[in-house]
């Protein structure tokens, strides 16, 4: 029987556009403008390490900080720094960014040095390599991986989970990565287990991805301490707390982290980035992006260089069939709608949806009918209608007392609401305000 968690929803998956489309490599054109925001992760922003007019090479570090919760930024092309200035990002923020004109040569920096093995390296050396490679959570959160793999000494980790659930509709990058690069996922997990001695490794995959399950099982069949956990296809199965609950039966405490219950969770592409840092000596300079939706001429999964502009990616992938009614970065339930595609692809860009009028249509909001659907399906066990009342009354204190900060912003409540109340959007806004007040 497949593992699962309490409550949740079963949205229309809409993965048929791209789930059977192999990953295609798209390289930025000569003379193209590459944009590198100096904040592509949770934590402190980087400071620029280059100057306007300076020549840089592929893999060269162009931004860093002395702060622990930070991840360096590397150039994904060779070329010349045109400018360092604020630029719009895919989430609508303005961030200081390094602008590089691509010379098309992809000349590598001397720091790119492949390693034959990870076995000879100590835990501290492995963490330093991961940190220097600028690796962060590629599932969307962007938490620096070297920090996640450095829990306090009193937190005893016994389970490392590789998250391959990819439960968001439309997105298929993780599925394709598991099918095409399963061996690298298993090797990357072995590197992590060297950092967390004594822990078992679990690769979690939803049961709607049989080809991925078969590919990963093939590469870890004879490895002790590594298993594949087949998960029930349900949203949001890939959320950390729900995934941990499904696999271990443990509940992450309020305000807590996975390491509070002995777990660490990493996305499959994050684990491959760790493999790449060791066996190819390459920092995080690329990621796989699902480009999809009814307005896209050639929906697919594209391996692209970080810093490439979204409008360049769309053009290289064949352009659009029609003007989209909405453009969403990420999935339709947890993603962010954007108004400008002259923005760069960053470490946390898992997918971009170009939706038609039909796909983007949301019925008008009506009054709550007290049906309780939002309560029945909330994976965090909250009462969204109660939180919405607190929001309408502008009562942040009651919002917090009613556990509004425990919301994982999955959008399940809005999805199931027959009155199409904008519950998730309102809760997300107020939750972030309240978290900011507490410095979180």
mmCIF file of N, CA and C in Angstrom, residues 123-213:
data_model
loop_
_atom_site.group_PDB
_atom_site.id
_atom_site.type_symbol
_atom_site.label_atom_id
_atom_site.label_comp_id
_atom_site.label_asym_id
_atom_site.label_seq_id
_atom_site.Cartn_x
_atom_site.Cartn_y
_atom_site.Cartn_z
ATOM 1 N N UNK A 123 33.320 14.885 6.422
ATOM 2 C CA UNK A 123 32.020 15.534 6.472
ATOM 3 C C UNK A 123 32.171 17.034 6.249
ATOM 4 N N UNK A 124 33.126 17.646 6.906
ATOM 5 C CA UNK A 124 33.336 19.088 6.794
ATOM 6 C C UNK A 124 33.737 19.483 5.380
ATOM 7 N N UNK A 125 34.565 18.663 4.742
ATOM 8 C CA UNK A 125 34.974 18.964 3.374
ATOM 9 C C UNK A 125 33.800 18.863 2.402
ATOM 10 N N UNK A 126 32.935 17.861 2.609
ATOM 11 C CA UNK A 126 31.761 17.712 1.748
ATOM 12 C C UNK A 126 30.839 18.913 1.895
ATOM 13 N N UNK A 127 30.580 19.337 3.129
ATOM 14 C CA UNK A 127 29.722 20.496 3.361
ATOM 15 C C UNK A 127 30.317 21.752 2.726
ATOM 16 N N UNK A 128 31.640 21.899 2.800
ATOM 17 C CA UNK A 128 32.300 23.064 2.204
ATOM 18 C C UNK A 128 32.153 23.058 0.687
ATOM 19 N N UNK A 129 32.248 21.879 0.067
ATOM 20 C CA UNK A 129 32.092 21.766 -1.386
ATOM 21 C C UNK A 129 30.663 22.118 -1.797
ATOM 22 N N UNK A 130 29.676 21.626 -1.042
ATOM 23 C CA UNK A 130 28.272 21.924 -1.325
ATOM 24 C C UNK A 130 28.006 23.414 -1.185
ATOM 25 N N UNK A 131 28.561 24.007 -0.138
ATOM 26 C CA UNK A 131 28.360 25.442 0.090
ATOM 27 C C UNK A 131 29.013 26.250 -1.028
ATOM 28 N N UNK A 132 30.222 25.892 -1.389
ATOM 29 C CA UNK A 132 30.955 26.635 -2.414
ATOM 30 C C UNK A 132 30.282 26.508 -3.775
ATOM 31 N N UNK A 133 29.557 25.411 -3.989
ATOM 32 C CA UNK A 133 28.853 25.207 -5.249
ATOM 33 C C UNK A 133 27.555 26.002 -5.319
ATOM 34 N N UNK A 134 27.156 26.647 -4.232
ATOM 35 C CA UNK A 134 25.956 27.481 -4.228
ATOM 36 C C UNK A 134 24.662 26.693 -4.301
ATOM 37 N N UNK A 135 24.671 25.467 -3.790
ATOM 38 C CA UNK A 135 23.496 24.600 -3.915
ATOM 39 C C UNK A 135 22.436 24.978 -2.876
ATOM 40 N N UNK A 136 21.206 25.097 -3.354
ATOM 41 C CA UNK A 136 20.055 25.391 -2.493
ATOM 42 C C UNK A 136 18.938 24.417 -2.846
ATOM 43 N N UNK A 137 17.857 24.439 -2.059
ATOM 44 C CA UNK A 137 16.716 23.587 -2.345
ATOM 45 C C UNK A 137 16.077 23.979 -3.664
ATOM 46 N N UNK A 138 16.057 23.068 -4.619
ATOM 47 C CA UNK A 138 15.547 23.365 -5.954
ATOM 48 C C UNK A 138 14.073 23.005 -6.118
ATOM 49 N N UNK A 139 13.437 22.597 -5.014
ATOM 50 C CA UNK A 139 12.018 22.314 -5.082
ATOM 51 C C UNK A 139 11.164 23.560 -5.020
ATOM 52 N N UNK A 140 11.786 24.690 -4.684
ATOM 53 C CA UNK A 140 11.042 25.950 -4.636
ATOM 54 C C UNK A 140 11.376 26.819 -3.440
ATOM 55 N N UNK A 141 11.763 26.201 -2.317
ATOM 56 C CA UNK A 141 12.019 26.985 -1.104
ATOM 57 C C UNK A 141 13.350 27.740 -1.175
ATOM 58 N N UNK A 142 14.368 27.108 -1.739
ATOM 59 C CA UNK A 142 15.652 27.781 -1.890
ATOM 60 C C UNK A 142 16.476 27.874 -0.627
ATOM 61 N N UNK A 143 16.266 26.961 0.331
ATOM 62 C CA UNK A 143 17.057 26.999 1.566
ATOM 63 C C UNK A 143 18.450 26.455 1.273
ATOM 64 N N UNK A 144 19.514 27.160 1.684
ATOM 65 C CA UNK A 144 20.877 26.689 1.396
ATOM 66 C C UNK A 144 21.103 25.263 1.899
ATOM 67 N N UNK A 145 21.573 24.392 1.027
ATOM 68 C CA UNK A 145 21.679 22.967 1.345
ATOM 69 C C UNK A 145 22.726 22.687 2.405
ATOM 70 N N UNK A 146 23.832 23.421 2.410
ATOM 71 C CA UNK A 146 24.851 23.163 3.431
ATOM 72 C C UNK A 146 24.336 23.470 4.825
ATOM 73 N N UNK A 147 23.387 24.412 4.920
ATOM 74 C CA UNK A 147 22.774 24.725 6.217
ATOM 75 C C UNK A 147 21.838 23.597 6.634
ATOM 76 N N UNK A 148 21.028 23.132 5.684
ATOM 77 C CA UNK A 148 20.092 22.037 5.976
ATOM 78 C C UNK A 148 20.829 20.784 6.432
ATOM 79 N N UNK A 149 22.009 20.554 5.873
ATOM 80 C CA UNK A 149 22.792 19.370 6.220
ATOM 81 C C UNK A 149 23.682 19.592 7.438
ATOM 82 N N UNK A 150 23.500 20.707 8.130
ATOM 83 C CA UNK A 150 24.287 21.016 9.339
ATOM 84 C C UNK A 150 23.365 21.288 10.519
ATOM 85 N N UNK A 151 22.538 20.317 10.906
ATOM 86 C CA UNK A 151 21.640 20.543 12.040
ATOM 87 C C UNK A 151 22.421 20.680 13.341
ATOM 88 N N UNK A 152 21.828 21.288 14.368
ATOM 89 C CA UNK A 152 22.502 21.378 15.663
ATOM 90 C C UNK A 152 22.875 19.986 16.172
ATOM 91 N N UNK A 153 23.956 19.869 16.950
ATOM 92 C CA UNK A 153 24.432 18.546 17.422
ATOM 93 C C UNK A 153 23.378 17.740 18.161
ATOM 94 N N UNK A 154 22.478 18.428 18.846
ATOM 95 C CA UNK A 154 21.464 17.696 19.618
ATOM 96 C C UNK A 154 20.358 17.104 18.740
ATOM 97 N N UNK A 155 20.298 17.508 17.457
ATOM 98 C CA UNK A 155 19.288 16.975 16.540
ATOM 99 C C UNK A 155 19.856 15.730 15.856
ATOM 100 N N UNK A 156 19.441 14.587 16.268
ATOM 101 C CA UNK A 156 19.952 13.331 15.731
ATOM 102 C C UNK A 156 19.138 12.921 14.492
ATOM 103 N N UNK A 157 19.779 12.956 13.353
ATOM 104 C CA UNK A 157 19.105 12.647 12.090
ATOM 105 C C UNK A 157 19.208 11.151 11.800
ATOM 106 N N UNK A 158 18.052 10.515 11.602
ATOM 107 C CA UNK A 158 18.064 9.092 11.258
ATOM 108 C C UNK A 158 17.421 8.797 9.902
ATOM 109 N N UNK A 159 16.821 9.830 9.274
ATOM 110 C CA UNK A 159 16.156 9.613 7.987
ATOM 111 C C UNK A 159 16.422 10.783 7.047
ATOM 112 N N UNK A 160 16.966 10.487 5.873
ATOM 113 C CA UNK A 160 17.149 11.484 4.816
ATOM 114 C C UNK A 160 16.183 11.141 3.687
ATOM 115 N N UNK A 161 15.259 12.061 3.408
ATOM 116 C CA UNK A 161 14.235 11.823 2.390
ATOM 117 C C UNK A 161 14.558 12.628 1.135
ATOM 118 N N UNK A 162 14.584 11.960 -0.004
ATOM 119 C CA UNK A 162 14.724 12.634 -1.296
ATOM 120 C C UNK A 162 13.321 12.775 -1.873
ATOM 121 N N UNK A 163 12.902 14.012 -2.060
ATOM 122 C CA UNK A 163 11.528 14.306 -2.450
ATOM 123 C C UNK A 163 11.367 14.291 -3.966
ATOM 124 N N UNK A 164 10.719 13.234 -4.467
ATOM 125 C CA UNK A 164 10.441 13.145 -5.896
ATOM 126 C C UNK A 164 8.952 13.091 -6.169
ATOM 127 N N UNK A 165 8.158 13.628 -5.252
ATOM 128 C CA UNK A 165 6.696 13.520 -5.391
ATOM 129 C C UNK A 165 6.151 14.406 -6.514
ATOM 130 N N UNK A 166 6.604 15.644 -6.565
ATOM 131 C CA UNK A 166 6.172 16.593 -7.598
ATOM 132 C C UNK A 166 4.644 16.541 -7.777
ATOM 133 N N UNK A 167 3.952 16.925 -6.718
ATOM 134 C CA UNK A 167 2.490 16.813 -6.699
ATOM 135 C C UNK A 167 1.779 18.001 -7.337
ATOM 136 N N UNK A 168 2.486 19.117 -7.582
ATOM 137 C CA UNK A 168 1.851 20.276 -8.221
ATOM 138 C C UNK A 168 1.397 19.934 -9.642
ATOM 139 N N UNK A 169 0.185 20.329 -10.022
ATOM 140 C CA UNK A 169 -0.243 20.139 -11.408
ATOM 141 C C UNK A 169 0.715 20.809 -12.397
ATOM 142 N N UNK A 170 0.749 20.301 -13.603
ATOM 143 C CA UNK A 170 1.532 20.811 -14.741
ATOM 144 C C UNK A 170 3.030 20.476 -14.657
ATOM 145 N N UNK A 171 3.646 20.520 -13.483
ATOM 146 C CA UNK A 171 5.102 20.398 -13.388
ATOM 147 C C UNK A 171 5.560 18.951 -13.560
ATOM 148 N N UNK A 172 6.622 18.744 -14.349
ATOM 149 C CA UNK A 172 7.105 17.384 -14.617
ATOM 150 C C UNK A 172 8.627 17.276 -14.621
ATOM 151 N N UNK A 173 9.329 18.299 -14.158
ATOM 152 C CA UNK A 173 10.802 18.251 -14.202
ATOM 153 C C UNK A 173 11.357 17.137 -13.328
ATOM 154 N N UNK A 174 10.840 16.992 -12.113
ATOM 155 C CA UNK A 174 11.364 15.960 -11.214
ATOM 156 C C UNK A 174 11.132 14.567 -11.794
ATOM 157 N N UNK A 175 9.976 14.363 -12.397
ATOM 158 C CA UNK A 175 9.668 13.077 -13.017
ATOM 159 C C UNK A 175 10.679 12.745 -14.107
ATOM 160 N N UNK A 176 10.944 13.702 -14.987
ATOM 161 C CA UNK A 176 11.890 13.449 -16.070
ATOM 162 C C UNK A 176 13.309 13.264 -15.553
ATOM 163 N N UNK A 177 13.685 14.032 -14.542
ATOM 164 C CA UNK A 177 15.029 13.898 -13.959
ATOM 165 C C UNK A 177 15.208 12.496 -13.374
ATOM 166 N N UNK A 178 14.173 11.990 -12.681
ATOM 167 C CA UNK A 178 14.283 10.651 -12.092
ATOM 168 C C UNK A 178 14.379 9.580 -13.162
ATOM 169 N N UNK A 179 13.655 9.757 -14.267
ATOM 170 C CA UNK A 179 13.704 8.780 -15.357
ATOM 171 C C UNK A 179 15.062 8.809 -16.053
ATOM 172 N N UNK A 180 15.594 10.007 -16.282
ATOM 173 C CA UNK A 180 16.788 10.156 -17.107
ATOM 174 C C UNK A 180 18.099 10.184 -16.328
ATOM 175 N N UNK A 181 18.051 10.511 -15.030
ATOM 176 C CA UNK A 181 19.285 10.646 -14.262
ATOM 177 C C UNK A 181 19.183 9.954 -12.903
ATOM 178 N N UNK A 182 18.525 8.810 -12.869
ATOM 179 C CA UNK A 182 18.324 8.093 -11.607
ATOM 180 C C UNK A 182 19.643 7.721 -10.938
ATOM 181 N N UNK A 183 20.639 7.355 -11.729
ATOM 182 C CA UNK A 183 21.929 6.967 -11.152
ATOM 183 C C UNK A 183 22.569 8.116 -10.384
ATOM 184 N N UNK A 184 22.412 9.334 -10.902
ATOM 185 C CA UNK A 184 23.001 10.498 -10.237
ATOM 186 C C UNK A 184 22.262 10.832 -8.944
ATOM 187 N N UNK A 185 20.959 10.576 -8.930
ATOM 188 C CA UNK A 185 20.189 10.809 -7.702
ATOM 189 C C UNK A 185 20.693 9.884 -6.598
ATOM 190 N N UNK A 186 20.885 8.623 -6.935
ATOM 191 C CA UNK A 186 21.330 7.643 -5.930
ATOM 192 C C UNK A 186 22.730 7.975 -5.440
ATOM 193 N N UNK A 187 23.629 8.349 -6.346
ATOM 194 C CA UNK A 187 24.988 8.722 -5.936
ATOM 195 C C UNK A 187 24.978 9.996 -5.093
ATOM 196 N N UNK A 188 24.138 10.966 -5.469
ATOM 197 C CA UNK A 188 24.027 12.188 -4.673
ATOM 198 C C UNK A 188 23.524 11.904 -3.279
ATOM 199 N N UNK A 189 22.573 10.975 -3.153
ATOM 200 C CA UNK A 189 22.067 10.590 -1.838
ATOM 201 C C UNK A 189 23.166 9.911 -1.020
ATOM 202 N N UNK A 190 23.997 9.114 -1.656
ATOM 203 C CA UNK A 190 25.102 8.477 -0.934
ATOM 204 C C UNK A 190 26.064 9.523 -0.367
ATOM 205 N N UNK A 191 26.273 10.611 -1.107
ATOM 206 C CA UNK A 191 27.119 11.700 -0.600
ATOM 207 C C UNK A 191 26.489 12.322 0.640
ATOM 208 N N UNK A 192 25.174 12.556 0.587
ATOM 209 C CA UNK A 192 24.477 13.131 1.744
ATOM 210 C C UNK A 192 24.580 12.199 2.940
ATOM 211 N N UNK A 193 24.420 10.897 2.718
ATOM 212 C CA UNK A 193 24.483 9.942 3.826
ATOM 213 C C UNK A 193 25.878 9.876 4.438
ATOM 214 N N UNK A 194 26.891 10.256 3.675
ATOM 215 C CA UNK A 194 28.246 10.356 4.244
ATOM 216 C C UNK A 194 28.303 11.520 5.242
ATOM 217 N N UNK A 195 27.519 12.569 4.975
ATOM 218 C CA UNK A 195 27.458 13.736 5.866
ATOM 219 C C UNK A 195 26.616 13.426 7.101
ATOM 220 N N UNK A 196 25.635 12.542 6.939
ATOM 221 C CA UNK A 196 24.721 12.203 8.047
ATOM 222 C C UNK A 196 24.891 10.715 8.354
ATOM 223 N N UNK A 197 25.974 10.335 8.991
ATOM 224 C CA UNK A 197 26.247 8.909 9.226
ATOM 225 C C UNK A 197 25.180 8.262 10.101
ATOM 226 N N UNK A 198 24.840 7.031 9.743
ATOM 227 C CA UNK A 198 23.853 6.286 10.517
ATOM 228 C C UNK A 198 22.425 6.479 10.057
ATOM 229 N N UNK A 199 22.189 7.445 9.176
ATOM 230 C CA UNK A 199 20.826 7.701 8.688
ATOM 231 C C UNK A 199 20.499 6.763 7.530
ATOM 232 N N UNK A 200 19.215 6.486 7.354
ATOM 233 C CA UNK A 200 18.762 5.726 6.193
ATOM 234 C C UNK A 200 18.294 6.711 5.128
ATOM 235 N N UNK A 201 18.386 6.302 3.880
ATOM 236 C CA UNK A 201 17.938 7.141 2.781
ATOM 237 C C UNK A 201 16.637 6.622 2.207
ATOM 238 N N UNK A 202 15.683 7.523 1.961
ATOM 239 C CA UNK A 202 14.390 7.152 1.382
ATOM 240 C C UNK A 202 14.117 8.074 0.196
ATOM 241 N N UNK A 203 13.893 7.494 -0.961
ATOM 242 C CA UNK A 203 13.540 8.275 -2.146
ATOM 243 C C UNK A 203 12.030 8.135 -2.343
ATOM 244 N N UNK A 204 11.299 9.240 -2.156
ATOM 245 C CA UNK A 204 9.839 9.218 -2.180
ATOM 246 C C UNK A 204 9.317 9.619 -3.555
ATOM 247 N N UNK A 205 8.495 8.747 -4.165
ATOM 248 C CA UNK A 205 7.964 8.992 -5.503
ATOM 249 C C UNK A 205 6.479 8.639 -5.516
ATOM 250 N N UNK A 206 5.649 9.524 -6.065
ATOM 251 C CA UNK A 206 4.213 9.233 -6.139
ATOM 252 C C UNK A 206 3.938 8.114 -7.144
ATOM 253 N N UNK A 207 2.839 7.376 -6.890
ATOM 254 C CA UNK A 207 2.565 6.194 -7.706
ATOM 255 C C UNK A 207 2.043 6.515 -9.110
ATOM 256 N N UNK A 208 1.917 7.801 -9.464
ATOM 257 C CA UNK A 208 1.574 8.150 -10.846
ATOM 258 C C UNK A 208 2.827 8.298 -11.713
ATOM 259 N N UNK A 209 3.992 7.897 -11.177
ATOM 260 C CA UNK A 209 5.257 7.992 -11.910
ATOM 261 C C UNK A 209 5.929 6.610 -11.956
ATOM 262 N N UNK A 210 5.289 5.619 -12.569
ATOM 263 C CA UNK A 210 5.835 4.250 -12.561
ATOM 264 C C UNK A 210 7.196 4.125 -13.232
ATOM 265 N N UNK A 211 7.422 4.884 -14.288
ATOM 266 C CA UNK A 211 8.712 4.796 -14.994
ATOM 267 C C UNK A 211 9.835 5.318 -14.116
ATOM 268 N N UNK A 212 9.556 6.387 -13.369
ATOM 269 C CA UNK A 212 10.558 6.931 -12.449
ATOM 270 C C UNK A 212 10.826 5.959 -11.309
ATOM 271 N N UNK A 213 9.793 5.345 -10.780
ATOM 272 C CA UNK A 213 9.954 4.368 -9.695
ATOM 273 C C UNK A 213 10.851 3.225 -10.146
#
